[in-house]
mmCIF file of C-alpha atoms and ligand atoms in Angstrom:
data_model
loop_
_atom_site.group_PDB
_atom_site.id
_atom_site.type_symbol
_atom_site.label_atom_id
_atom_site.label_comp_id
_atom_site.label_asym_id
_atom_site.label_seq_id
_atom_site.Cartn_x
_atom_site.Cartn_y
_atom_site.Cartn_z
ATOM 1 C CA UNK A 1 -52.549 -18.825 -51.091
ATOM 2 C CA UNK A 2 -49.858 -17.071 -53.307
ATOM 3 C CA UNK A 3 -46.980 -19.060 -54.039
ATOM 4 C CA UNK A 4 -43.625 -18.966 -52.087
ATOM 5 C CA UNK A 5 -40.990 -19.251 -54.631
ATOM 6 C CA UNK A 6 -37.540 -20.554 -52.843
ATOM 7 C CA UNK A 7 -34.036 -21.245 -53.999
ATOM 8 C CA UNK A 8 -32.277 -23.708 -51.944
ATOM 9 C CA UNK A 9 -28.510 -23.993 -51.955
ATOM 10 C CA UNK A 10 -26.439 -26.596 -51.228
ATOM 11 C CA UNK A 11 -22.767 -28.085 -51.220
ATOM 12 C CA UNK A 12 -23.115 -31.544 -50.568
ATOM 13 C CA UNK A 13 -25.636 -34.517 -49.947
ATOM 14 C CA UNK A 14 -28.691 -32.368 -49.374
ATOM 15 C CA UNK A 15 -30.701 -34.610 -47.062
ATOM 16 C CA UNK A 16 -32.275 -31.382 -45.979
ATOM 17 C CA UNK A 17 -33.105 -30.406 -49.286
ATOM 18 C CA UNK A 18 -34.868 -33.971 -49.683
ATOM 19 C CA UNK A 19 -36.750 -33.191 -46.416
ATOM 20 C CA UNK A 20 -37.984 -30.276 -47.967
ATOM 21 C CA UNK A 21 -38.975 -31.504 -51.281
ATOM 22 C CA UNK A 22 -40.560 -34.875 -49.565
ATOM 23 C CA UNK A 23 -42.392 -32.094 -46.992
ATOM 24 C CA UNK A 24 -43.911 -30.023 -49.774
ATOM 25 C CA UNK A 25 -45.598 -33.422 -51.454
ATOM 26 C CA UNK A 26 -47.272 -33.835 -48.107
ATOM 27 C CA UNK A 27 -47.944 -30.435 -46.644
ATOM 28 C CA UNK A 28 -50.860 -28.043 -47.717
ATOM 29 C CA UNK A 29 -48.207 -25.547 -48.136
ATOM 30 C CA UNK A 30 -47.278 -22.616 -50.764
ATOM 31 C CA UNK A 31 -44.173 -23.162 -50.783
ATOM 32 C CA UNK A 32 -42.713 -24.088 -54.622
ATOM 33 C CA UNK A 33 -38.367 -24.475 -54.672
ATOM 34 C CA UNK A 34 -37.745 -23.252 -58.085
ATOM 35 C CA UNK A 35 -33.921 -24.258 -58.375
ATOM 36 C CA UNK A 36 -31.522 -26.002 -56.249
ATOM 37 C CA UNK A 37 -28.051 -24.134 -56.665
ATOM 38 C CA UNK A 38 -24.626 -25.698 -55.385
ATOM 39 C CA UNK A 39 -21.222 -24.453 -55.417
ATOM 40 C CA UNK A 40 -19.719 -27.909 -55.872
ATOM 41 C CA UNK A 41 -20.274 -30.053 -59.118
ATOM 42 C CA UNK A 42 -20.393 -32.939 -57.699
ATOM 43 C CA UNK A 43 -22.919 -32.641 -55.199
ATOM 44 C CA UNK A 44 -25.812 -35.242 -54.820
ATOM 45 C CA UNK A 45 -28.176 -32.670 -53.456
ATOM 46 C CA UNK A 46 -28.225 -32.228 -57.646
ATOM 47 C CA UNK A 47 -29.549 -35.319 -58.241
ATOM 48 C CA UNK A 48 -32.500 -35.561 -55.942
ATOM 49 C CA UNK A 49 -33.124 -31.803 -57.269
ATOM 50 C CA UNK A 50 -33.216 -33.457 -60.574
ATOM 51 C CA UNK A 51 -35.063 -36.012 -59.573
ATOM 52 C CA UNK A 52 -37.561 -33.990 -58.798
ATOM 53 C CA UNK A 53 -38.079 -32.198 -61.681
ATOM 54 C CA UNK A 54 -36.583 -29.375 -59.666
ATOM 55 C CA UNK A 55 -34.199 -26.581 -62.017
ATOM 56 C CA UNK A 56 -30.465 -26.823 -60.821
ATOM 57 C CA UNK A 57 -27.329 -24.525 -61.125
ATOM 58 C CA UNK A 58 -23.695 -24.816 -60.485
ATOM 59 C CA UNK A 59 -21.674 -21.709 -59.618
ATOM 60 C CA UNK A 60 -18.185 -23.000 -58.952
ATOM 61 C CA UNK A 61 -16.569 -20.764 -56.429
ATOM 62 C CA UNK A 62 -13.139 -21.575 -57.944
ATOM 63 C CA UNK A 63 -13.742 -19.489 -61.013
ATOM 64 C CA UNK A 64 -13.977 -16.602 -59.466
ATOM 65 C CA UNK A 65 -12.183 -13.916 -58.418
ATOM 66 C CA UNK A 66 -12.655 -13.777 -55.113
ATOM 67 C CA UNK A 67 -16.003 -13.402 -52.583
ATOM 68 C CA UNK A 68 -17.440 -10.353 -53.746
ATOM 69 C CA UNK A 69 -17.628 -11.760 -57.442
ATOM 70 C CA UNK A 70 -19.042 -15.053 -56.265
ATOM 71 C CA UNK A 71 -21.500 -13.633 -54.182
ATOM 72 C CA UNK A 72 -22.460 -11.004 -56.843
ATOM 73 C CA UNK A 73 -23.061 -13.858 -59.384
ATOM 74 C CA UNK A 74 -25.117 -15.920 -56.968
ATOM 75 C CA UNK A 75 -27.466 -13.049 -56.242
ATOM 76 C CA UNK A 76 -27.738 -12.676 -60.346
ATOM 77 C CA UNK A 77 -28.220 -16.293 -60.485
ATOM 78 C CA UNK A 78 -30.338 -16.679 -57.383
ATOM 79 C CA UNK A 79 -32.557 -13.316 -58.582
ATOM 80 C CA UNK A 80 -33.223 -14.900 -61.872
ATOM 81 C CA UNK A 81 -35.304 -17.275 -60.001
ATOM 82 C CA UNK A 82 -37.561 -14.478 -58.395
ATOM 83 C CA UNK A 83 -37.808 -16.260 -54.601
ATOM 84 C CA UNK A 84 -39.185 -14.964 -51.813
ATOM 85 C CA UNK A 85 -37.030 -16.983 -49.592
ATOM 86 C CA UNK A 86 -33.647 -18.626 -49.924
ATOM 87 C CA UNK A 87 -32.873 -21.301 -47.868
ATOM 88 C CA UNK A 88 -29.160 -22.505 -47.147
ATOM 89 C CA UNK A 89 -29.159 -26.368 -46.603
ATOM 90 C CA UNK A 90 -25.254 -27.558 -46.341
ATOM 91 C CA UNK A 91 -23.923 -24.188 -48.384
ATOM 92 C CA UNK A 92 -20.239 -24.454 -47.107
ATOM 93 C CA UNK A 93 -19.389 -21.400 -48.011
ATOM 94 C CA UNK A 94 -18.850 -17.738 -45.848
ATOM 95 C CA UNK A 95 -21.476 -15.304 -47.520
ATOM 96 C CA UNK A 96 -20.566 -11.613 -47.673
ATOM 97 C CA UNK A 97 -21.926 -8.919 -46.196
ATOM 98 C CA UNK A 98 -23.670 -7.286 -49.147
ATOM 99 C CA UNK A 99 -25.114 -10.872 -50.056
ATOM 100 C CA UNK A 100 -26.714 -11.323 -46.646
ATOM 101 C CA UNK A 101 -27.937 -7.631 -46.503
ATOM 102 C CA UNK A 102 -29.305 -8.569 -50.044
ATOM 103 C CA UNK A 103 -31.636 -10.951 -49.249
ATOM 104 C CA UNK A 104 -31.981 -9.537 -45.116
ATOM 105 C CA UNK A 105 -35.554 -11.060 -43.499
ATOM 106 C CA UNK A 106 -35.883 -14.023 -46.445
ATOM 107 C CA UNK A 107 -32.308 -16.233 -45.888
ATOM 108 C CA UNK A 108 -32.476 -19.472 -43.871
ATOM 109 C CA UNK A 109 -29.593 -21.416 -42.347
ATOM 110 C CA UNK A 110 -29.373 -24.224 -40.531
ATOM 111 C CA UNK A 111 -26.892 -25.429 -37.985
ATOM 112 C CA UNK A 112 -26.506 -28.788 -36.317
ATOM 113 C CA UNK A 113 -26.161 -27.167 -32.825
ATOM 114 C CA UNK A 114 -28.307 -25.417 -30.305
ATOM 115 C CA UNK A 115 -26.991 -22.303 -31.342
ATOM 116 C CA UNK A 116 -25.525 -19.915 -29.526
ATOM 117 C CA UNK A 117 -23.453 -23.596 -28.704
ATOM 118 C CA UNK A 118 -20.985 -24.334 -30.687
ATOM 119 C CA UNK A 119 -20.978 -22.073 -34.166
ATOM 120 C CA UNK A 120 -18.851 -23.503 -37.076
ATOM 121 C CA UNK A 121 -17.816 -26.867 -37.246
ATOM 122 C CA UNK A 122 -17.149 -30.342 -35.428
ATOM 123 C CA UNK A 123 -20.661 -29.731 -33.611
ATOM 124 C CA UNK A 124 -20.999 -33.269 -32.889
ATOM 125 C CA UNK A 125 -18.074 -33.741 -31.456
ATOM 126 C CA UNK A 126 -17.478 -30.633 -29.205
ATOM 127 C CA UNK A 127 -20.692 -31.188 -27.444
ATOM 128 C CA UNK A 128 -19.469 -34.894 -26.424
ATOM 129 C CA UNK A 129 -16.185 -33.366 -25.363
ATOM 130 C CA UNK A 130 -18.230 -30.738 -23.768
ATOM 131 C CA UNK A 131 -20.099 -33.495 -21.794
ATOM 132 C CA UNK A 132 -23.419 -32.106 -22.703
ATOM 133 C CA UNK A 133 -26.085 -33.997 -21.927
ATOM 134 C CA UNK A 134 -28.431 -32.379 -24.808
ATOM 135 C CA UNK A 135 -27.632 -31.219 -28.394
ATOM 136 C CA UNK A 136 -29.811 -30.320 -31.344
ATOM 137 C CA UNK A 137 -29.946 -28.177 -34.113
ATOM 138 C CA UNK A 138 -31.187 -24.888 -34.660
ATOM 139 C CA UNK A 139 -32.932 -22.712 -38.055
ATOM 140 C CA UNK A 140 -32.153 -19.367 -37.859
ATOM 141 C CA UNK A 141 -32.430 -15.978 -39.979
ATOM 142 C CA UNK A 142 -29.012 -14.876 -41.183
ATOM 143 C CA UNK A 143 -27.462 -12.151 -40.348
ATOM 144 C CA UNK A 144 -23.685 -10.790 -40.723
ATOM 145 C CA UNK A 145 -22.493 -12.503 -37.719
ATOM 146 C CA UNK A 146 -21.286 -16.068 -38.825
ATOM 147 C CA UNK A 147 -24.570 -18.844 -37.501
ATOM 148 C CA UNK A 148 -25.815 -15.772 -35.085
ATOM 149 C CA UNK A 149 -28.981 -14.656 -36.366
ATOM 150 C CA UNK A 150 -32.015 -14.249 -34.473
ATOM 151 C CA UNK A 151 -33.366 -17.922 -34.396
ATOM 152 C CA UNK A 152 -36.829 -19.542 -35.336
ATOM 153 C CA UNK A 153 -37.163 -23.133 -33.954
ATOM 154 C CA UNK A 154 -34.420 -25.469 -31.992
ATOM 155 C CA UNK A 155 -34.761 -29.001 -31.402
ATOM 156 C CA UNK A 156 -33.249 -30.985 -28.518
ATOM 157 C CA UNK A 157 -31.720 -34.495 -28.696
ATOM 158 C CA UNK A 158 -30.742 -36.518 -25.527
ATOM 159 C CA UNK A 159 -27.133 -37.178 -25.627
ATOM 160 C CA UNK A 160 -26.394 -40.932 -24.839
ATOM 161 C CA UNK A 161 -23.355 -42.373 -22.753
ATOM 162 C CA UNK A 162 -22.310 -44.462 -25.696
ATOM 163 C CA UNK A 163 -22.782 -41.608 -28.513
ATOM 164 C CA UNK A 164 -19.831 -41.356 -30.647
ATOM 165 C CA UNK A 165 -20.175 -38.010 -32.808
ATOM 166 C CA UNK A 166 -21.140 -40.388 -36.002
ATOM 167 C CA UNK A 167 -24.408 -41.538 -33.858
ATOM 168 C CA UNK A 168 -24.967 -38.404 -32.238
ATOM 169 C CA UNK A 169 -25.009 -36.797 -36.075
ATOM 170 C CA UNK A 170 -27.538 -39.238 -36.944
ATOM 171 C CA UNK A 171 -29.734 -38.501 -34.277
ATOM 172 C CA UNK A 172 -29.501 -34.825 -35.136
ATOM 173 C CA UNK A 173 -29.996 -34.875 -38.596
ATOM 174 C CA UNK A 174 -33.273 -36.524 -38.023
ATOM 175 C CA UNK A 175 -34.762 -33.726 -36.375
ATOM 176 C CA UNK A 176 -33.349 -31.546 -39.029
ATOM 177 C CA UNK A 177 -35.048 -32.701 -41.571
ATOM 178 C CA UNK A 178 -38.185 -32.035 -39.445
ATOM 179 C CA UNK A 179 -37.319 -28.836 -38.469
ATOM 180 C CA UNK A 180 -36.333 -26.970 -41.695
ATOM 181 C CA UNK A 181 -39.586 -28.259 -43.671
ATOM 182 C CA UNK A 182 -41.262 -26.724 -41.114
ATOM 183 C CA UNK A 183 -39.533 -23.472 -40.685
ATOM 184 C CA UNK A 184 -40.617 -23.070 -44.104
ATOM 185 C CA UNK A 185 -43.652 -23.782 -44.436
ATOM 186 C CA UNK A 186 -44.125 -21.049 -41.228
ATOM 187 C CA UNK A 187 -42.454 -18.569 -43.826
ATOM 188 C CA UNK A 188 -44.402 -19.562 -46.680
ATOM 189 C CA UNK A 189 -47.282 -19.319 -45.275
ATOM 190 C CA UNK A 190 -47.079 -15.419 -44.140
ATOM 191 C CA UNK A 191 -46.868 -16.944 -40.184
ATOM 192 C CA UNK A 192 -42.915 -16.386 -39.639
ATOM 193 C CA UNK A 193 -40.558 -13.264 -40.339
ATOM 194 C CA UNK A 194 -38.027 -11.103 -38.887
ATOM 195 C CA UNK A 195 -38.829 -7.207 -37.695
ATOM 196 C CA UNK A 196 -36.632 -5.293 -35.346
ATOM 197 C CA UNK A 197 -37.764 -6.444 -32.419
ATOM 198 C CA UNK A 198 -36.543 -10.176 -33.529
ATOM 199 C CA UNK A 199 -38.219 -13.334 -34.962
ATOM 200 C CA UNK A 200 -42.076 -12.659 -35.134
ATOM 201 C CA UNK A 201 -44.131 -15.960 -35.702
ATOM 202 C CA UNK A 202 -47.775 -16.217 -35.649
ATOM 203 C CA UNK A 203 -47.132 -12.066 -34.529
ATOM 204 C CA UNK A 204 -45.128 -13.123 -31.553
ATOM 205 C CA UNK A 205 -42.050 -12.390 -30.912
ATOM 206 C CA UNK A 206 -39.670 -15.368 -30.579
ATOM 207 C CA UNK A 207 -37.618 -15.879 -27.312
ATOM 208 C CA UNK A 208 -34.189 -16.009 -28.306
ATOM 209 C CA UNK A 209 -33.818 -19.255 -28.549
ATOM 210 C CA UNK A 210 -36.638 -19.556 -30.993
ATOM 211 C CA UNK A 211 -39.387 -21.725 -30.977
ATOM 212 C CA UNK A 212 -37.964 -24.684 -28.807
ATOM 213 C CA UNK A 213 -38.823 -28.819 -29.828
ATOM 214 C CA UNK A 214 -37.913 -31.220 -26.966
ATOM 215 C CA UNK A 215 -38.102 -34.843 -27.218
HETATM 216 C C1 GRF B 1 -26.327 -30.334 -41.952
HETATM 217 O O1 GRF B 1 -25.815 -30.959 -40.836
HETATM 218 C C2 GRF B 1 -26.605 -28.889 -41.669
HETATM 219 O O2 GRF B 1 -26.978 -28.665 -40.349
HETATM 220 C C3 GRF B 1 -25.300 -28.231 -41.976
HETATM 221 O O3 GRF B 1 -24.794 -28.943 -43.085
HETATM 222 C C4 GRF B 1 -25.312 -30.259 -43.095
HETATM 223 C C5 GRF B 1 -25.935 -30.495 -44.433
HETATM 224 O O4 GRF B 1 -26.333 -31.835 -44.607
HETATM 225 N N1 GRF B 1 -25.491 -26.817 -42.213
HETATM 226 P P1 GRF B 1 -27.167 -32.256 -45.894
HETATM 227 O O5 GRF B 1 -26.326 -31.880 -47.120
HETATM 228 O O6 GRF B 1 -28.475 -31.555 -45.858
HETATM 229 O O7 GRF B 1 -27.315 -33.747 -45.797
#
């Protein structure tokens, strides 16, 4: 199998990004992540890159002038690494419209919600105000619409009486970190992509709400 070159980029702890290094280890898989890029200095997403042996960047938003030129230095930077996918894991930051168009079909997000529930932030805790009785997470394609992109795989977590948003997180970010490695490996591996008619995996197209994981 040809390698999958990705670029993962990150703002913060990067537990997904150690999900995905950890899955690569183990899984017979193409995918390589050539460089971990993060907006923020001080992110420790940069150390496990580092850790393993992976390249790393910093592109501090704050020295730009505005979006556009952030966004037009990421693609440079991101480019320089040649990936076929680029996978957003904790990238707090809006991407423009010419950036997502950029890399349209081959950007991942992911989303602690079962998207179309609750886009943007306080997930946790607007699904216990909510009174839901499930949550989850969802990896979708991204598109110009802010965490609505046609979506790839969902999973579902019970939500307990006692949950406070702190142990509903946790419970969450455990299926996360099984759900991303596995979204791309699907894409590494030639199974997963986007067409007009959606997300195509295996040459299926995806119900909307993706491929769907319940406990
Ligand atoms: C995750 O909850 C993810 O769903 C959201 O940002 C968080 C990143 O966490 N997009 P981590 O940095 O991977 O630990």
């Amino acid at each position: 199998m040809v390698d999958c070159n990705v670029v993962v980029l990150i703002s913060g702890s990067g537990s997904n990004l150690q999900a995905l290094i950890d899955s690569i280890a183990t899984a017979d898989s193409p995918a390589r992540i050539r460089a971990v890029i993060s907006n923020r200095a001080d992110a420790y997403g940069l150390e496990r890159a580092k850790q393993a042996g992976i390249a790393t960047l910093v592109l501090d938003h704050k020295q730009f002038d505005g979006r556009e030129a952030f966004d037009a230095a990421l693609v440079e930077a991101i480019d320089g690494f040649d990936p076929q996918l680029v996978v957003l894991a904790g990238f707090m930051r809006i991407l423009s419209g010419g950036f997502v168009r950029h890399y349209e079909g081959r950007l991942l997000n992911i989303h602690p919600s079962l998207l179309p529930k609750y886009k943007g932030l306080h997930t946790h805790q607007r699904a216990l105000e909510a009174g839901d009785s499930e949550h989850g997470c969802s990896v979708h394609f991204v598109t110009e619409e802010l965490d609505g992109g046609p979506l790839v795989v969902q999973a579902v977590v019970p939500v307990k009486s006692d949950d406070t948003p702190d142990t509903l997180a946790q419970r969450v970010h455990a299926e996360e970190h099984r759900i991303y490695p596995l979204a791309m490996h699907w894409f590494a591996a030639g199974r997963l992509r986007l067409d007009s008619s959606g997300t195509v995996l295996d040459g299926q197209t995806l119900p909307a709400s993706g491929h769907l994981i319940r406990p």
